[in-house]
PDB file of C-alpha atoms in Angstrom:
ATOM      1  CA  MET C   1     -41.986   9.618  51.049  1.00  0.00           C
ATOM      2  CA  LYS C   2     -40.202  12.679  49.662  1.00  0.00           C
ATOM      3  CA  ARG C   3     -36.782  11.092  50.244  1.00  0.00           C
ATOM      4  CA  THR C   4     -37.912   7.859  48.555  1.00  0.00           C
ATOM      5  CA  LYS C   5     -39.246   9.787  45.566  1.00  0.00           C
ATOM      6  CA  ILE C   6     -36.029  11.777  45.242  1.00  0.00           C
ATOM      7  CA  HIS C   7     -33.981   8.574  45.440  1.00  0.00           C
ATOM      8  CA  VAL C   8     -36.073   6.890  42.736  1.00  0.00           C
ATOM      9  CA  ASN C   9     -35.834   9.934  40.472  1.00  0.00           C
ATOM     10  CA  SER C  10     -32.064  10.075  40.906  1.00  0.00           C
ATOM     11  CA  THR C  11     -31.741   6.374  40.072  1.00  0.00           C
ATOM     12  CA  LEU C  12     -33.858   6.792  36.927  1.00  0.00           C
ATOM     13  CA  ALA C  13     -31.748   9.761  35.819  1.00  0.00           C
ATOM     14  CA  LEU C  14     -28.539   7.769  36.296  1.00  0.00           C
ATOM     15  CA  LEU C  15     -29.908   4.858  34.268  1.00  0.00           C
ATOM     16  CA  LEU C  16     -30.966   7.231  31.507  1.00  0.00           C
ATOM     17  CA  ALA C  17     -27.458   8.736  31.372  1.00  0.00           C
ATOM     18  CA  ILE C  18     -25.849   5.280  31.119  1.00  0.00           C
ATOM     19  CA  VAL C  19     -28.189   4.267  28.282  1.00  0.00           C
ATOM     20  CA  THR C  20     -27.441   7.532  26.440  1.00  0.00           C
ATOM     21  CA  ILE C  21     -23.654   7.103  26.761  1.00  0.00           C
ATOM     22  CA  THR C  22     -23.849   3.472  25.620  1.00  0.00           C
ATOM     23  CA  SER C  23     -25.890   4.461  22.564  1.00  0.00           C
ATOM     24  CA  CYS C  24     -23.327   7.100  21.595  1.00  0.00           C
ATOM     25  CA  LYS C  25     -20.508   4.584  21.806  1.00  0.00           C
ATOM     26  CA  LYS C  26     -22.333   2.142  19.531  1.00  0.00           C
ATOM     27  CA  GLU C  27     -23.012   4.919  17.059  1.00  0.00           C
ATOM     28  CA  ASN C  28     -19.321   5.844  16.872  1.00  0.00           C
ATOM     29  CA  LEU C  29     -18.266   2.250  16.273  1.00  0.00           C
ATOM     30  CA  SER C  30     -20.472   2.034  13.208  1.00  0.00           C
ATOM     31  CA  LYS C  31     -18.619   4.842  11.433  1.00  0.00           C
ATOM     32  CA  GLY C  32     -16.039   4.360   8.683  1.00  0.00           C
ATOM     33  CA  PRO C  33     -12.368   5.371   8.846  1.00  0.00           C
ATOM     34  CA  VAL C  34     -11.332   8.241  11.067  1.00  0.00           C
ATOM     35  CA  ALA C  35      -8.215  10.269  10.345  1.00  0.00           C
ATOM     36  CA  PRO C  36      -5.396   9.223  12.710  1.00  0.00           C
ATOM     37  CA  GLU C  37      -3.938  11.495  15.352  1.00  0.00           C
ATOM     38  CA  ASN C  38      -0.270  12.383  14.981  1.00  0.00           C
ATOM     39  CA  THR C  39       0.692   9.861  17.687  1.00  0.00           C
ATOM     40  CA  VAL C  40      -1.364   6.933  16.416  1.00  0.00           C
ATOM     41  CA  ALA C  41       0.417   3.782  15.241  1.00  0.00           C
ATOM     42  CA  VAL C  42       0.473   3.088  11.522  1.00  0.00           C
ATOM     43  CA  GLN C  43      -2.862   1.654  10.447  1.00  0.00           C
ATOM     44  CA  PRO C  44      -2.802  -2.036   9.549  1.00  0.00           C
ATOM     45  CA  VAL C  45      -2.508  -2.446   5.794  1.00  0.00           C
ATOM     46  CA  GLU C  46      -3.416  -5.674   4.098  1.00  0.00           C
ATOM     47  CA  ASP C  47      -1.998  -7.872   1.374  1.00  0.00           C
ATOM     48  CA  HIS C  48       0.904  -5.980  -0.218  1.00  0.00           C
ATOM     49  CA  LEU C  49       2.310  -4.800   3.116  1.00  0.00           C
ATOM     50  CA  THR C  50       1.273  -7.365   5.732  1.00  0.00           C
ATOM     51  CA  ILE C  51       4.230  -9.497   6.830  1.00  0.00           C
ATOM     52  CA  THR C  52       3.054 -13.054   7.417  1.00  0.00           C
ATOM     53  CA  PRO C  53       5.371 -15.744   8.826  1.00  0.00           C
ATOM     54  CA  GLU C  54       5.796 -17.089   5.269  1.00  0.00           C
ATOM     55  CA  ARG C  55       6.820 -13.675   3.967  1.00  0.00           C
ATOM     56  CA  GLN C  56       9.213 -13.232   6.871  1.00  0.00           C
ATOM     57  CA  LYS C  57      11.021 -16.421   5.792  1.00  0.00           C
ATOM     58  CA  VAL C  58      11.550 -14.915   2.327  1.00  0.00           C
ATOM     59  CA  ILE C  59      12.791 -11.646   3.841  1.00  0.00           C
ATOM     60  CA  ASP C  60      15.201 -13.512   6.134  1.00  0.00           C
ATOM     61  CA  PHE C  61      16.470 -15.566   3.194  1.00  0.00           C
ATOM     62  CA  PHE C  62      17.395 -12.496   1.173  1.00  0.00           C
ATOM     63  CA  ASN C  63      18.849 -10.683   4.173  1.00  0.00           C
ATOM     64  CA  LYS C  64      21.079 -13.674   4.879  1.00  0.00           C
ATOM     65  CA  ASN C  65      22.381 -13.949   1.333  1.00  0.00           C
ATOM     66  CA  LYS C  66      23.123 -10.351   0.376  1.00  0.00           C
ATOM     67  CA  ASN C  67      25.060  -7.585   2.034  1.00  0.00           C
ATOM     68  CA  ALA C  68      23.976  -4.049   2.852  1.00  0.00           C
ATOM     69  CA  ARG C  69      25.073  -2.671  -0.530  1.00  0.00           C
ATOM     70  CA  GLY C  70      22.708  -4.939  -2.427  1.00  0.00           C
ATOM     71  CA  GLU C  71      25.520  -7.156  -3.710  1.00  0.00           C
ATOM     72  CA  ALA C  72      24.847 -10.826  -3.271  1.00  0.00           C
ATOM     73  CA  SER C  73      26.653 -14.133  -3.107  1.00  0.00           C
ATOM     74  CA  GLY C  74      25.776 -17.795  -2.815  1.00  0.00           C
ATOM     75  CA  ALA C  75      22.056 -18.440  -3.215  1.00  0.00           C
ATOM     76  CA  VAL C  76      21.249 -14.940  -4.471  1.00  0.00           C
ATOM     77  CA  ALA C  77      22.693 -13.395  -7.619  1.00  0.00           C
ATOM     78  CA  ALA C  78      22.687  -9.604  -7.897  1.00  0.00           C
ATOM     79  CA  ALA C  79      21.939  -7.930 -11.197  1.00  0.00           C
ATOM     80  CA  SER C  80      21.551  -4.326 -12.256  1.00  0.00           C
ATOM     81  CA  TYR C  81      19.128  -2.922 -14.800  1.00  0.00           C
ATOM     82  CA  ARG C  82      18.771   0.788 -15.530  1.00  0.00           C
ATOM     83  CA  SER C  83      20.109   1.742 -12.073  1.00  0.00           C
ATOM     84  CA  PHE C  84      17.854  -0.741 -10.225  1.00  0.00           C
ATOM     85  CA  THR C  85      19.341  -3.525  -8.117  1.00  0.00           C
ATOM     86  CA  ILE C  86      17.612  -6.835  -8.797  1.00  0.00           C
ATOM     87  CA  ASN C  87      18.399  -9.816  -6.574  1.00  0.00           C
ATOM     88  CA  TYR C  88      17.557 -13.102  -8.277  1.00  0.00           C
ATOM     89  CA  SER C  89      17.374 -16.287  -6.216  1.00  0.00           C
ATOM     90  CA  GLY C  90      17.914 -19.635  -7.883  1.00  0.00           C
ATOM     91  CA  SER C  91      17.088 -20.310 -11.505  1.00  0.00           C
ATOM     92  CA  VAL C  92      14.739 -17.546 -12.616  1.00  0.00           C
ATOM     93  CA  PRO C  93      13.023 -18.160 -15.995  1.00  0.00           C
ATOM     94  CA  ASN C  94      13.906 -15.767 -18.770  1.00  0.00           C
ATOM     95  CA  ASP C  95      10.291 -14.667 -19.202  1.00  0.00           C
ATOM     96  CA  ILE C  96      10.205 -13.498 -15.566  1.00  0.00           C
ATOM     97  CA  LYS C  97      13.420 -11.518 -16.057  1.00  0.00           C
ATOM     98  CA  ALA C  98      11.900 -10.009 -19.205  1.00  0.00           C
ATOM     99  CA  LEU C  99       8.775  -8.994 -17.270  1.00  0.00           C
ATOM    100  CA  VAL C 100      10.889  -7.343 -14.558  1.00  0.00           C
ATOM    101  CA  ASN C 101      12.930  -5.425 -17.129  1.00  0.00           C
ATOM    102  CA  GLY C 102       9.791  -4.522 -19.077  1.00  0.00           C
ATOM    103  CA  GLU C 103       8.113  -3.052 -16.000  1.00  0.00           C
ATOM    104  CA  ILE C 104      11.213  -0.980 -15.300  1.00  0.00           C
ATOM    105  CA  ASP C 105      11.232   0.210 -18.927  1.00  0.00           C
ATOM    106  CA  GLN C 106       7.592   1.240 -18.602  1.00  0.00           C
ATOM    107  CA  LEU C 107       8.400   3.065 -15.358  1.00  0.00           C
ATOM    108  CA  TYR C 108      11.027   5.155 -17.143  1.00  0.00           C
ATOM    109  CA  ASN C 109       8.538   5.959 -19.915  1.00  0.00           C
ATOM    110  CA  THR C 110       5.952   7.408 -17.516  1.00  0.00           C
ATOM    111  CA  THR C 111       5.562  11.115 -16.784  1.00  0.00           C
ATOM    112  CA  ILE C 112       6.704  10.923 -13.162  1.00  0.00           C
ATOM    113  CA  THR C 113       9.594  13.286 -12.512  1.00  0.00           C
ATOM    114  CA  SER C 114      13.247  12.359 -12.863  1.00  0.00           C
ATOM    115  CA  THR C 115      13.608  12.903  -9.114  1.00  0.00           C
ATOM    116  CA  THR C 116      10.859  10.363  -8.393  1.00  0.00           C
ATOM    117  CA  LYS C 117      12.462   7.856 -10.763  1.00  0.00           C
ATOM    118  CA  SER C 118      15.821   8.332  -9.088  1.00  0.00           C
ATOM    119  CA  ARG C 119      14.297   7.820  -5.642  1.00  0.00           C
ATOM    120  CA  MET C 120      12.628   4.607  -6.785  1.00  0.00           C
ATOM    121  CA  THR C 121      16.008   3.057  -7.601  1.00  0.00           C
ATOM    122  CA  GLY C 122      16.759   3.022  -3.873  1.00  0.00           C
ATOM    123  CA  ALA C 123      14.512  -0.017  -3.363  1.00  0.00           C
ATOM    124  CA  PRO C 124      16.076  -3.383  -4.294  1.00  0.00           C
ATOM    125  CA  ILE C 125      13.794  -5.766  -6.207  1.00  0.00           C
ATOM    126  CA  ASN C 126      14.021  -9.315  -4.852  1.00  0.00           C
ATOM    127  CA  VAL C 127      12.852 -12.116  -7.154  1.00  0.00           C
ATOM    128  CA  TYR C 128      12.344 -15.624  -5.752  1.00  0.00           C
ATOM    129  CA  SER C 129      10.172 -18.584  -6.751  1.00  0.00           C
ATOM    130  CA  SER C 130       8.250 -19.412  -3.578  1.00  0.00           C
ATOM    131  CA  PRO C 131       4.503 -19.792  -4.301  1.00  0.00           C
ATOM    132  CA  GLY C 132       2.316 -19.181  -1.264  1.00  0.00           C
ATOM    133  CA  SER C 133       4.984 -17.234   0.611  1.00  0.00           C
ATOM    134  CA  GLY C 134       3.651 -13.774  -0.081  1.00  0.00           C
ATOM    135  CA  ASP C 135       3.296 -13.461  -3.838  1.00  0.00           C
ATOM    136  CA  LEU C 136       4.034  -9.746  -4.482  1.00  0.00           C
ATOM    137  CA  PHE C 137       4.739  -7.324  -1.652  1.00  0.00           C
ATOM    138  CA  TYR C 138       6.744  -4.423  -0.235  1.00  0.00           C
ATOM    139  CA  THR C 139       8.354  -4.055   3.168  1.00  0.00           C
ATOM    140  CA  ASN C 140      11.194  -2.145   4.810  1.00  0.00           C
ATOM    141  CA  GLY C 141      12.584  -0.564   1.656  1.00  0.00           C
ATOM    142  CA  ASN C 142      12.423  -3.738  -0.481  1.00  0.00           C
ATOM    143  CA  VAL C 143      10.126  -5.038  -3.225  1.00  0.00           C
ATOM    144  CA  TYR C 144       9.502  -8.801  -3.363  1.00  0.00           C
ATOM    145  CA  ILE C 145       8.248 -10.855  -6.315  1.00  0.00           C
ATOM    146  CA  VAL C 146       8.002 -14.401  -4.996  1.00  0.00           C
ATOM    147  CA  ASN C 147       5.200 -16.075  -6.959  1.00  0.00           C
ATOM    148  CA  PHE C 148       5.911 -16.320 -10.665  1.00  0.00           C
ATOM    149  CA  ALA C 149       2.439 -17.617 -11.578  1.00  0.00           C
ATOM    150  CA  THR C 150       0.798 -14.611  -9.921  1.00  0.00           C
ATOM    151  CA  TYR C 151       3.316 -12.261 -11.512  1.00  0.00           C
ATOM    152  CA  ARG C 152       2.632 -13.702 -14.951  1.00  0.00           C
ATOM    153  CA  SER C 153      -1.134 -13.476 -14.433  1.00  0.00           C
ATOM    154  CA  VAL C 154      -0.922  -9.729 -13.840  1.00  0.00           C
ATOM    155  CA  HIS C 155       0.458  -9.367 -17.337  1.00  0.00           C
ATOM    156  CA  THR C 156      -2.560 -10.930 -19.002  1.00  0.00           C
ATOM    157  CA  GLY C 157      -3.958  -7.391 -18.760  1.00  0.00           C
ATOM    158  CA  PRO C 158      -2.742  -3.887 -17.926  1.00  0.00           C
ATOM    159  CA  GLY C 159      -0.717  -3.438 -14.763  1.00  0.00           C
ATOM    160  CA  ASN C 160       2.774  -2.807 -13.411  1.00  0.00           C
ATOM    161  CA  VAL C 161       3.612  -4.680 -10.202  1.00  0.00           C
ATOM    162  CA  ILE C 162       7.008  -3.056  -9.643  1.00  0.00           C
ATOM    163  CA  PHE C 163       5.636   0.450 -10.171  1.00  0.00           C
ATOM    164  CA  HIS C 164       2.814  -0.266  -7.701  1.00  0.00           C
ATOM    165  CA  GLU C 165       5.156  -1.653  -5.046  1.00  0.00           C
ATOM    166  CA  LEU C 166       7.609   1.203  -5.523  1.00  0.00           C
ATOM    167  CA  PHE C 167       4.844   3.663  -4.717  1.00  0.00           C
ATOM    168  CA  HIS C 168       4.512   1.864  -1.386  1.00  0.00           C
ATOM    169  CA  TYR C 169       8.250   2.514  -1.013  1.00  0.00           C
ATOM    170  CA  LEU C 170       7.857   6.219  -1.843  1.00  0.00           C
ATOM    171  CA  HIS C 171       4.889   6.484   0.543  1.00  0.00           C
ATOM    172  CA  ASP C 172       6.897   4.801   3.300  1.00  0.00           C
ATOM    173  CA  ARG C 173      10.308   6.447   2.847  1.00  0.00           C
ATOM    174  CA  TRP C 174       9.867   9.704   0.922  1.00  0.00           C
ATOM    175  CA  VAL C 175       6.501  11.136   2.031  1.00  0.00           C
ATOM    176  CA  SER C 176       6.379  13.135   5.251  1.00  0.00           C
ATOM    177  CA  GLY C 177       4.795  10.983   7.955  1.00  0.00           C
ATOM    178  CA  GLY C 178       5.087   7.824   5.883  1.00  0.00           C
ATOM    179  CA  PHE C 179       1.939   5.708   5.752  1.00  0.00           C
ATOM    180  CA  ASN C 180       0.264   8.076   8.230  1.00  0.00           C
ATOM    181  CA  ASN C 181       0.638  11.153   6.022  1.00  0.00           C
ATOM    182  CA  SER C 182      -2.517  13.165   6.709  1.00  0.00           C
ATOM    183  CA  THR C 183      -2.944  14.554   3.177  1.00  0.00           C
ATOM    184  CA  ILE C 184      -2.996  11.092   1.607  1.00  0.00           C
ATOM    185  CA  TYR C 185      -5.220   9.784   4.383  1.00  0.00           C
ATOM    186  CA  ASN C 186      -7.727  12.583   3.864  1.00  0.00           C
ATOM    187  CA  LEU C 187      -7.774  11.965   0.091  1.00  0.00           C
ATOM    188  CA  TYR C 188      -8.437   8.287   0.798  1.00  0.00           C
ATOM    189  CA  SER C 189     -11.129   9.097   3.355  1.00  0.00           C
ATOM    190  CA  ASP C 190     -12.864  11.511   0.960  1.00  0.00           C
ATOM    191  CA  ALA C 191     -12.894   8.853  -1.781  1.00  0.00           C
ATOM    192  CA  TYR C 192     -14.141   6.243   0.681  1.00  0.00           C
ATOM    193  CA  TYR C 193     -17.097   8.332   1.832  1.00  0.00           C
ATOM    194  CA  ALA C 194     -17.934   9.751  -1.588  1.00  0.00           C
ATOM    195  CA  GLY C 195     -18.673   6.282  -2.946  1.00  0.00           C
ATOM    196  CA  ILE C 196     -16.784   6.912  -6.178  1.00  0.00           C
ATOM    197  CA  TYR C 197     -15.637   3.275  -6.331  1.00  0.00           C
ATOM    198  CA  PRO C 198     -17.395  -0.028  -5.545  1.00  0.00           C
ATOM    199  CA  SER C 199     -17.102  -0.742  -1.829  1.00  0.00           C
ATOM    200  CA  SER C 200     -15.069  -3.888  -2.542  1.00  0.00           C
ATOM    201  CA  ALA C 201     -12.562  -2.112  -4.801  1.00  0.00           C
ATOM    202  CA  TYR C 202      -8.953  -2.782  -3.825  1.00  0.00           C
ATOM    203  CA  VAL C 203      -8.167   0.927  -4.049  1.00  0.00           C
ATOM    204  CA  LEU C 204     -10.348   1.452  -0.947  1.00  0.00           C
ATOM    205  CA  SER C 205      -8.513  -1.164   1.170  1.00  0.00           C
ATOM    206  CA  ASN C 206      -6.541   1.483   3.070  1.00  0.00           C
ATOM    207  CA  GLN C 207      -4.556   4.655   2.456  1.00  0.00           C
ATOM    208  CA  ALA C 208      -1.463   2.755   1.253  1.00  0.00           C
ATOM    209  CA  GLU C 209      -3.294   0.785  -1.421  1.00  0.00           C
ATOM    210  CA  TYR C 210      -5.279   3.902  -2.324  1.00  0.00           C
ATOM    211  CA  LEU C 211      -2.087   5.727  -3.269  1.00  0.00           C
ATOM    212  CA  ALA C 212      -0.407   2.761  -4.983  1.00  0.00           C
ATOM    213  CA  VAL C 213      -3.430   1.664  -7.055  1.00  0.00           C
ATOM    214  CA  SER C 214      -4.282   5.260  -8.007  1.00  0.00           C
ATOM    215  CA  SER C 215      -0.670   5.860  -9.070  1.00  0.00           C
ATOM    216  CA  GLU C 216      -0.493   2.646 -11.078  1.00  0.00           C
ATOM    217  CA  ALA C 217      -3.754   3.573 -12.840  1.00  0.00           C
ATOM    218  CA  ASN C 218      -2.656   7.147 -13.482  1.00  0.00           C
ATOM    219  CA  TYR C 219       0.758   6.377 -14.951  1.00  0.00           C
ATOM    220  CA  CYS C 220       0.648   2.765 -16.204  1.00  0.00           C
ATOM    221  CA  ASN C 221      -3.004   1.620 -16.375  1.00  0.00           C
ATOM    222  CA  THR C 222      -4.297  -1.308 -14.319  1.00  0.00           C
ATOM    223  CA  ASN C 223      -7.042  -3.928 -14.482  1.00  0.00           C
ATOM    224  CA  ARG C 224      -8.953  -2.631 -11.433  1.00  0.00           C
ATOM    225  CA  PRO C 225     -10.589   0.669 -10.492  1.00  0.00           C
ATOM    226  CA  PRO C 226      -9.703   3.388 -11.305  1.00  0.00           C
ATOM    227  CA  TYR C 227      -8.139   1.633 -14.340  1.00  0.00           C
ATOM    228  CA  ASN C 228      -6.457   4.602 -16.045  1.00  0.00           C
ATOM    229  CA  SER C 229      -5.569   8.287 -15.924  1.00  0.00           C
ATOM    230  CA  ALA C 230      -8.792   9.494 -17.548  1.00  0.00           C
ATOM    231  CA  THR C 231     -11.000   7.600 -15.086  1.00  0.00           C
ATOM    232  CA  LEU C 232      -8.937   8.765 -12.108  1.00  0.00           C
ATOM    233  CA  GLY C 233      -9.195  12.362 -13.284  1.00  0.00           C
ATOM    234  CA  SER C 234     -12.954  12.041 -13.683  1.00  0.00           C
ATOM    235  CA  LEU C 235     -13.725  10.241 -10.417  1.00  0.00           C
ATOM    236  CA  ASP C 236     -10.970  11.495  -8.114  1.00  0.00           C
ATOM    237  CA  PRO C 237      -9.484  14.719  -9.526  1.00  0.00           C
ATOM    238  CA  ASN C 238      -7.966  15.713  -6.176  1.00  0.00           C
ATOM    239  CA  CYS C 239      -5.921  12.525  -6.097  1.00  0.00           C
ATOM    240  CA  LYS C 240      -4.776  13.040  -9.676  1.00  0.00           C
ATOM    241  CA  SER C 241      -3.750  16.599  -8.831  1.00  0.00           C
ATOM    242  CA  TYR C 242      -1.824  15.377  -5.764  1.00  0.00           C
ATOM    243  CA  LEU C 243       0.067  12.832  -7.854  1.00  0.00           C
ATOM    244  CA  THR C 244       0.923  15.337 -10.567  1.00  0.00           C
ATOM    245  CA  THR C 245       2.118  17.902  -8.036  1.00  0.00           C
ATOM    246  CA  ASN C 246       4.203  15.593  -5.861  1.00  0.00           C
ATOM    247  CA  PHE C 247       5.561  12.844  -8.087  1.00  0.00           C
TER     248      PHE C 247
END
């Protein structure tokens, strides 16, 4: 009887331990973002950075028709505007070219440092009419504007597509640790948990969009939270301070 009782008690204890461990695992899965370890892969980032098969076709097209120096031939015509390389594919309407130049003009009129402006010129801007192939995005040191209707629609209100995408470039190529920089991630995580923006706000999508949207709002204004410099300073002063100090 004693052995049977001991065996039953041991079995019950083991079952209790399993239930406890399982509960802890479920609890952890319900949490929000957790800061990545140094060895973790770059977190998936959506929309402006995700490379779909359609976007890859656009990337391959430009890579095939321009050389490493940004000069182009054949299907892509290279242009230069205020030290930026702009690769135009096909017949690009004049209003689109004017929007591109206007966004660059606005960039130069912002209060970002001359060093930051100079670094931004390292990313070619590729312009191509291909609706549904990615719209507006950044990848691998290049900015792509490939849906003219979407690009025009941004300019029905405040916003600067090129400036936004170039902050992805700075985050990727000029910030220590790239998209996994811990300082930017922690700023994003703090904003996420503090509930300073609506949960569906694009700025909370991930750390990359957090930096790009916050920067666009701070220096150019945008049509989505945090909208402008004053709102950013009120809701997320640590982010505003980071931008002012580093860019």
